[in-house]
Coordinates of C-alpha atoms (C1' of nucleotides) in Angstrom, one line a residue:
Chain E
M1345 CA -41.8 20.3 1.1
P1346 CA -39.3 23.6 0.4
E1347 CA -38.2 23.9 -3.1
L1348 CA -36.6 26.4 -5.6
P1349 CA -39.8 28.2 -5.3
E1350 CA -40.3 27.7 -1.0
V1351 CA -36.6 28.8 -0.7
E1352 CA -35.9 31.9 -3.3
T1353 CA -39.6 33.1 -1.3
I1354 CA -37.7 32.7 2.3
R1355 CA -34.8 34.2 0.3
R1356 CA -36.9 37.0 0.1
T1357 CA -39.1 37.5 2.4
L1358 CA -36.0 37.3 5.5
A1359 CA -34.3 39.6 3.4
E1360 CA -36.2 42.3 3.8
H1361 CA -36.0 41.3 7.9
V1362 CA -32.5 40.4 8.8
S1363 CA -29.8 42.1 6.2
G1364 CA -27.9 44.1 8.0
R1365 CA -28.6 42.5 11.1
T1366 CA -26.3 41.2 14.0
I1367 CA -26.5 37.8 16.1
K1368 CA -26.1 38.6 19.5
A1369 CA -26.9 35.7 21.0
V1370 CA -27.0 31.6 19.1
E1371 CA -30.2 29.1 21.4
L1372 CA -30.0 25.9 20.4
Y1373 CA -32.7 24.1 21.5
W1374 CA -31.8 20.8 19.3
P1375 CA -27.4 20.4 18.8
D1376 CA -27.3 18.6 15.6
A1377 CA -28.9 20.8 13.6
V1378 CA -26.8 22.9 13.3
V1379 CA -23.0 21.8 11.8
S1380 CA -19.5 23.4 13.0
W1381 CA -16.4 24.2 10.8
G1382 CA -13.2 22.3 12.4
N1383 CA -12.9 22.7 16.0
L1384 CA -15.6 25.9 16.6
G1385 CA -18.6 26.3 18.2
F1386 CA -21.1 27.4 15.6
T1387 CA -22.8 29.5 18.2
E1388 CA -18.6 31.5 18.6
I1389 CA -18.9 31.0 14.5
V1390 CA -22.1 33.2 14.1
S1391 CA -22.5 34.8 17.7
G1392 CA -21.4 38.1 17.2
R1393 CA -21.2 38.8 13.3
M1394 CA -22.9 41.2 10.6
I1395 CA -26.4 39.0 8.5
E1396 CA -24.9 41.3 5.8
G1397 CA -27.4 39.2 2.7
L1398 CA -28.9 36.6 1.7
G1399 CA -28.3 34.4 -1.8
R1400 CA -29.3 30.8 -2.6
R1401 CA -27.9 27.1 -4.9
G1402 CA -30.3 25.4 -6.1
K1403 CA -32.7 24.8 -2.8
Y1404 CA -29.6 26.1 -0.2
L1405 CA -30.4 29.0 0.6
L1406 CA -26.6 31.1 1.8
F1407 CA -26.6 33.5 4.0
G1408 CA -23.7 36.5 3.6
L1409 CA -21.6 36.9 8.0
S1410 CA -19.5 38.9 8.4
G1411 CA -15.7 37.8 8.6
G1412 CA -15.9 35.6 6.3
W1413 CA -18.3 33.5 7.2
T1414 CA -21.2 31.5 5.7
L1415 CA -24.2 29.8 6.9
V1416 CA -25.7 27.6 4.4
A1417 CA -29.7 26.3 5.1
H1418 CA -31.0 23.3 4.2
M1419 CA -35.4 23.3 4.6
R1420 CA -35.6 19.4 3.8
M1421 CA -39.0 18.3 3.7
T1422 CA -40.1 20.2 7.3
G1423 CA -37.7 23.0 8.0
R1424 CA -38.3 26.2 8.9
L1425 CA -36.7 30.1 8.4
L1426 CA -38.6 32.4 11.1
Y1427 CA -38.6 35.9 11.9
Y1428 CA -40.1 37.8 15.0
K1429 CA -40.1 41.1 15.1
Q1430 CA -40.3 41.2 19.2
A1431 CA -38.9 38.0 21.4
E1432 CA -41.1 34.8 21.2
L1433 CA -40.6 31.8 23.6
P1434 CA -39.9 28.1 21.1
A1435 CA -42.3 26.0 19.3
K1436 CA -43.0 23.1 19.9
H1437 CA -40.3 22.3 16.8
T1438 CA -37.7 25.5 17.2
H1439 CA -33.9 24.2 17.5
V1440 CA -32.4 26.7 16.5
L1441 CA -33.1 30.1 18.0
F1442 CA -30.8 33.7 16.9
R1443 CA -31.2 36.8 18.7
L1444 CA -30.6 39.9 16.5
D1445 CA -30.2 43.4 17.1
Q1446 CA -33.6 43.0 16.0
G1447 CA -36.1 40.9 16.4
E1448 CA -35.2 37.0 16.4
L1449 CA -34.7 33.8 13.5
H1450 CA -36.1 30.5 14.9
F1451 CA -35.2 27.2 12.5
N1452 CA -38.1 25.5 13.2
D1453 CA -38.1 21.4 12.1
V1454 CA -41.0 18.5 12.3
R1455 CA -39.0 16.3 10.6
K1456 CA -35.6 17.0 11.7
F1457 CA -33.6 16.7 9.0
G1458 CA -33.2 20.2 8.0
R1459 CA -29.0 22.1 8.5
L1460 CA -27.7 24.3 8.7
V1461 CA -23.6 24.6 8.2
A1462 CA -21.3 27.0 9.2
V1463 CA -18.0 27.4 7.3
P1464 CA -15.8 30.1 6.1
T1465 CA -17.2 31.7 2.9
S1466 CA -14.1 31.3 0.1
E1467 CA -14.8 27.1 0.8
H1468 CA -18.1 27.0 1.0
L1469 CA -19.0 26.4 -2.6
L1470 CA -16.4 23.4 -1.4
L1471 CA -18.8 21.8 1.2
P1472 CA -20.2 17.8 -0.9
S1473 CA -23.3 19.1 -1.6
L1474 CA -22.6 22.6 -2.7
A1475 CA -19.7 21.5 -5.7
K1476 CA -21.8 19.0 -6.8
L1477 CA -24.8 21.1 -8.4
G1478 CA -26.1 21.4 -11.7
P1479 CA -26.9 25.0 -13.8
E1480 CA -29.5 27.5 -11.6
P1481 CA -33.0 27.1 -14.1
L1482 CA -33.5 30.7 -14.1
E1483 CA -30.4 32.2 -15.4
S1484 CA -28.5 32.0 -18.8
V1485 CA -27.0 29.4 -18.3
F1486 CA -29.4 26.5 -18.2
T1487 CA -30.1 26.6 -22.1
P1488 CA -31.9 23.8 -23.6
E1489 CA -28.6 22.9 -25.0
V1490 CA -26.9 22.6 -21.2
F1491 CA -29.9 20.5 -20.9
S1492 CA -29.6 18.1 -23.3
Q1493 CA -26.4 17.2 -22.4
R1494 CA -26.8 17.0 -19.4
L1495 CA -29.4 14.4 -19.9
G1496 CA -26.9 12.6 -21.9
T1497 CA -27.6 8.4 -23.1
Q1498 CA -29.4 8.3 -19.2
K1499 CA -31.4 5.5 -18.6
R1500 CA -32.7 6.0 -16.1
P1501 CA -36.6 7.3 -15.6
I1502 CA -36.5 11.4 -16.7
K1503 CA -37.8 12.2 -12.9
S1504 CA -35.6 10.6 -11.5
A1505 CA -32.9 13.1 -13.8
L1506 CA -34.7 15.4 -12.9
L1507 CA -34.8 15.1 -9.2
D1508 CA -31.5 14.7 -9.3
Q1509 CA -29.7 18.1 -8.0
E1510 CA -26.6 16.7 -10.4
V1511 CA -28.3 17.6 -13.6
V1512 CA -30.5 21.1 -12.8
A1513 CA -30.4 22.8 -9.0
G1514 CA -34.2 23.2 -6.9
L1515 CA -36.5 20.0 -8.5
G1516 CA -38.2 18.5 -5.9
N1517 CA -41.4 16.0 -6.0
I1518 CA -43.2 18.5 -6.9
Y1519 CA -42.5 21.2 -9.6
A1520 CA -40.5 17.5 -11.2
D1521 CA -44.1 16.5 -11.6
E1522 CA -45.7 19.2 -12.3
A1523 CA -42.4 20.1 -15.4
L1524 CA -43.1 16.9 -16.6
F1525 CA -47.0 17.2 -16.9
L1526 CA -46.4 20.5 -18.6
A1527 CA -44.4 19.4 -21.6
H1528 CA -46.7 16.6 -21.9
V1529 CA -44.1 13.8 -21.4
N1530 CA -44.3 10.8 -19.5
P1531 CA -42.4 10.1 -15.7
W1532 CA -40.7 6.3 -17.0
R1533 CA -39.6 7.7 -19.9
P1534 CA -35.9 7.3 -20.0
G1535 CA -33.9 9.9 -20.6
H1536 CA -32.0 8.9 -23.9
S1537 CA -35.3 8.6 -25.6
L1538 CA -36.2 11.9 -25.3
N1539 CA -35.8 13.7 -28.5
E1540 CA -35.2 17.3 -29.6
R1541 CA -38.7 18.7 -29.6
E1542 CA -39.3 17.0 -26.6
I1543 CA -36.2 18.2 -24.4
Q1544 CA -37.0 21.9 -25.3
A1545 CA -40.3 21.3 -24.4
L1546 CA -39.0 19.9 -20.9
H1547 CA -36.6 22.3 -19.9
G1548 CA -39.7 25.6 -21.3
A1549 CA -42.1 23.7 -18.5
I1550 CA -39.6 23.4 -15.9
V1551 CA -38.5 27.5 -16.1
K1552 CA -42.5 28.4 -16.4
V1553 CA -42.8 26.4 -13.7
L1554 CA -40.4 27.3 -11.3
R1555 CA -41.3 31.2 -13.1
A1556 CA -44.9 30.0 -11.1
G1557 CA -43.8 28.8 -8.0
I1558 CA -41.9 32.0 -7.4
A1559 CA -45.1 33.8 -8.1
A1560 CA -47.4 33.0 -6.2
Q1561 CA -45.0 32.7 -3.8
G1562 CA -45.0 28.7 -3.3
T1563 CA -46.8 25.6 -3.1
S1564 CA -48.3 25.3 0.6
F1565 CA -49.2 22.4 0.6
R1566 CA -49.1 21.0 4.0
D1567 CA -46.1 22.9 5.7
Y1568 CA -44.4 25.5 4.0
R1569 CA -44.5 29.0 5.4
D1570 CA -42.1 31.6 4.2
A1571 CA -40.3 33.7 7.0
N1572 CA -43.2 36.0 8.2
G1573 CA -45.3 32.7 8.1
E1574 CA -47.8 33.2 5.5
K1575 CA -48.6 30.0 3.4
G1576 CA -48.0 30.5 -0.9
A1577 CA -50.3 29.9 -3.1
F1578 CA -49.5 27.8 -5.6
Q1579 CA -50.8 24.9 -4.7
E1580 CA -54.5 25.6 -6.3
Q1581 CA -52.7 26.2 -9.2
L1582 CA -51.2 22.5 -9.2
Y1583 CA -52.1 20.0 -12.1
V1584 CA -51.0 16.5 -10.7
Y1585 CA -48.9 16.9 -7.4
G1586 CA -51.1 15.3 -5.5
R1587 CA -54.4 15.1 -7.4
A1588 CA -54.7 11.2 -7.9
G1589 CA -57.5 9.8 -8.9
K1590 CA -59.0 13.4 -9.7
P1591 CA -59.7 15.1 -13.2
C1592 CA -57.0 16.1 -14.5
R1593 CA -57.5 19.6 -15.6
D1594 CA -57.0 19.6 -20.0
C1595 CA -58.6 16.2 -20.5
G1596 CA -61.0 15.0 -17.9
R1597 CA -59.3 11.5 -17.2
P1598 CA -58.5 11.3 -13.4
L1599 CA -55.2 11.2 -12.9
E1600 CA -52.8 7.5 -11.9
K1601 CA -50.2 7.5 -9.9
G1602 CA -47.3 5.2 -9.5
R1603 CA -43.9 5.1 -7.1
L1604 CA -41.1 5.5 -9.3
G1605 CA -37.3 5.7 -7.5
G1606 CA -39.0 5.6 -4.1
R1607 CA -41.4 9.0 -5.0
T1608 CA -45.5 8.8 -5.5
T1609 CA -46.0 10.5 -8.8
V1610 CA -48.8 11.7 -10.9
F1611 CA -49.5 12.0 -14.1
C1612 CA -52.1 12.0 -16.2
P1613 CA -52.5 8.6 -18.9
R1614 CA -53.3 10.8 -21.9
C1615 CA -51.8 13.8 -21.9
Q1616 CA -48.0 12.5 -21.1
H1617 CA -46.6 9.7 -23.8
Chain J
dC441 C1' -19.5 3.5 -12.4
dC442 C1' -24.1 2.2 -12.0
dT443 C1' -28.4 0.9 -9.1
dT444 C1' -31.1 0.1 -5.7
dA445 C1' -31.5 -0.1 -0.2
dT446 C1' -31.8 2.1 3.8
dG447 C1' -31.9 5.7 7.8
dC448 C1' -33.2 10.4 9.7
dC449 C1' -37.5 11.8 11.4
dT450 C1' -43.2 13.0 13.5
dG451 C1' -47.9 13.2 12.6
dA452 C1' -51.5 12.3 10.4
dA453 C1' -54.1 9.4 7.5
dT454 C1' -56.0 4.6 7.6
dG455 C1' -56.7 -0.2 8.3
dC456 C1' -58.2 -3.5 11.5
Chain Z
dT686 C1' -62.2 4.0 20.5
dG687 C1' -57.9 2.6 20.5
dC688 C1' -53.7 0.9 18.6
dA689 C1' -50.7 -0.7 15.1
dT690 C1' -49.3 0.2 10.6
dT691 C1' -48.6 3.3 6.6
dC692 C1' -46.7 7.9 4.2
dA693 C1' -45.4 11.4 3.2
dG694 C1' -39.8 12.5 0.4
dG695 C1' -34.7 15.2 0.1
dC696 C1' -29.7 13.7 0.5
dA697 C1' -26.4 11.6 2.6
dT698 C1' -24.2 6.9 3.0
dA699 C1' -24.1 1.9 2.3
dA700 C1' -25.1 -2.1 0.0
dG701 C1' -25.2 -5.2 -4.0

DNA sequence: CCTTATGCCTGAATGC
DNA sequence: TGCATTCAGGCATAAG
């Protein structure tokens, strides 16, 4: 599931192919995959525009288009953005196909949760989902002080706060579990119960695990692929996610699995307090 | 305001 | 083997 490191990897692998390219035509195989703006059609908005650059905010990928338009993409669970140098027939779950002046860009999504949204650049940060996003964890705005302030007096489990994109942008189930393990913090602890030392440790763990995820080009636990269709390698370095019942890499005791806020949570009962 | 539940989706894994 | 059920989970929205 593309979280910050996966979206960043898609951004990097895609940018080298599509920056400066012009969208010549759009083919919609499942129209619900795209969201348009006002009365304008998605295809008429983006057709003929050049992709000037690719940005990212949290788990959102931002295509800067010529003429003041932005294409906001969110992969959700199983979305893929795949670049092909030569013409390629749409695959089974390909919902949108962009024909470029050089090559093609396919949006493919088995689960159909992902969306491509066309919005004027001047207003894209006002989209409800983007407007409320918390700090970028790998930028200087994300300090232990800011993190501490955002956790505030929250009664909910610390993991729920980490998954809340308004607290910090970009964490999903994999990296939240990993960061909590690295910081030796139990996921069910109320946010306000963490002392300063623990908040510092968790802040450091978030930054560390996201950087490591990017360095490994993401986690291909299952569906994730970059823009070239390549898998990431971070699944080989996971400490807890997907490892319930297997021995803790630190203490050897079997990792346990539970449900927290409707999500599977894996943790070490000995290492995480 | 807050917390919890539901809907969106398909395919892999599991149960009988 | 085949069929039904469960699970995976980000996020918007509804309900309590």
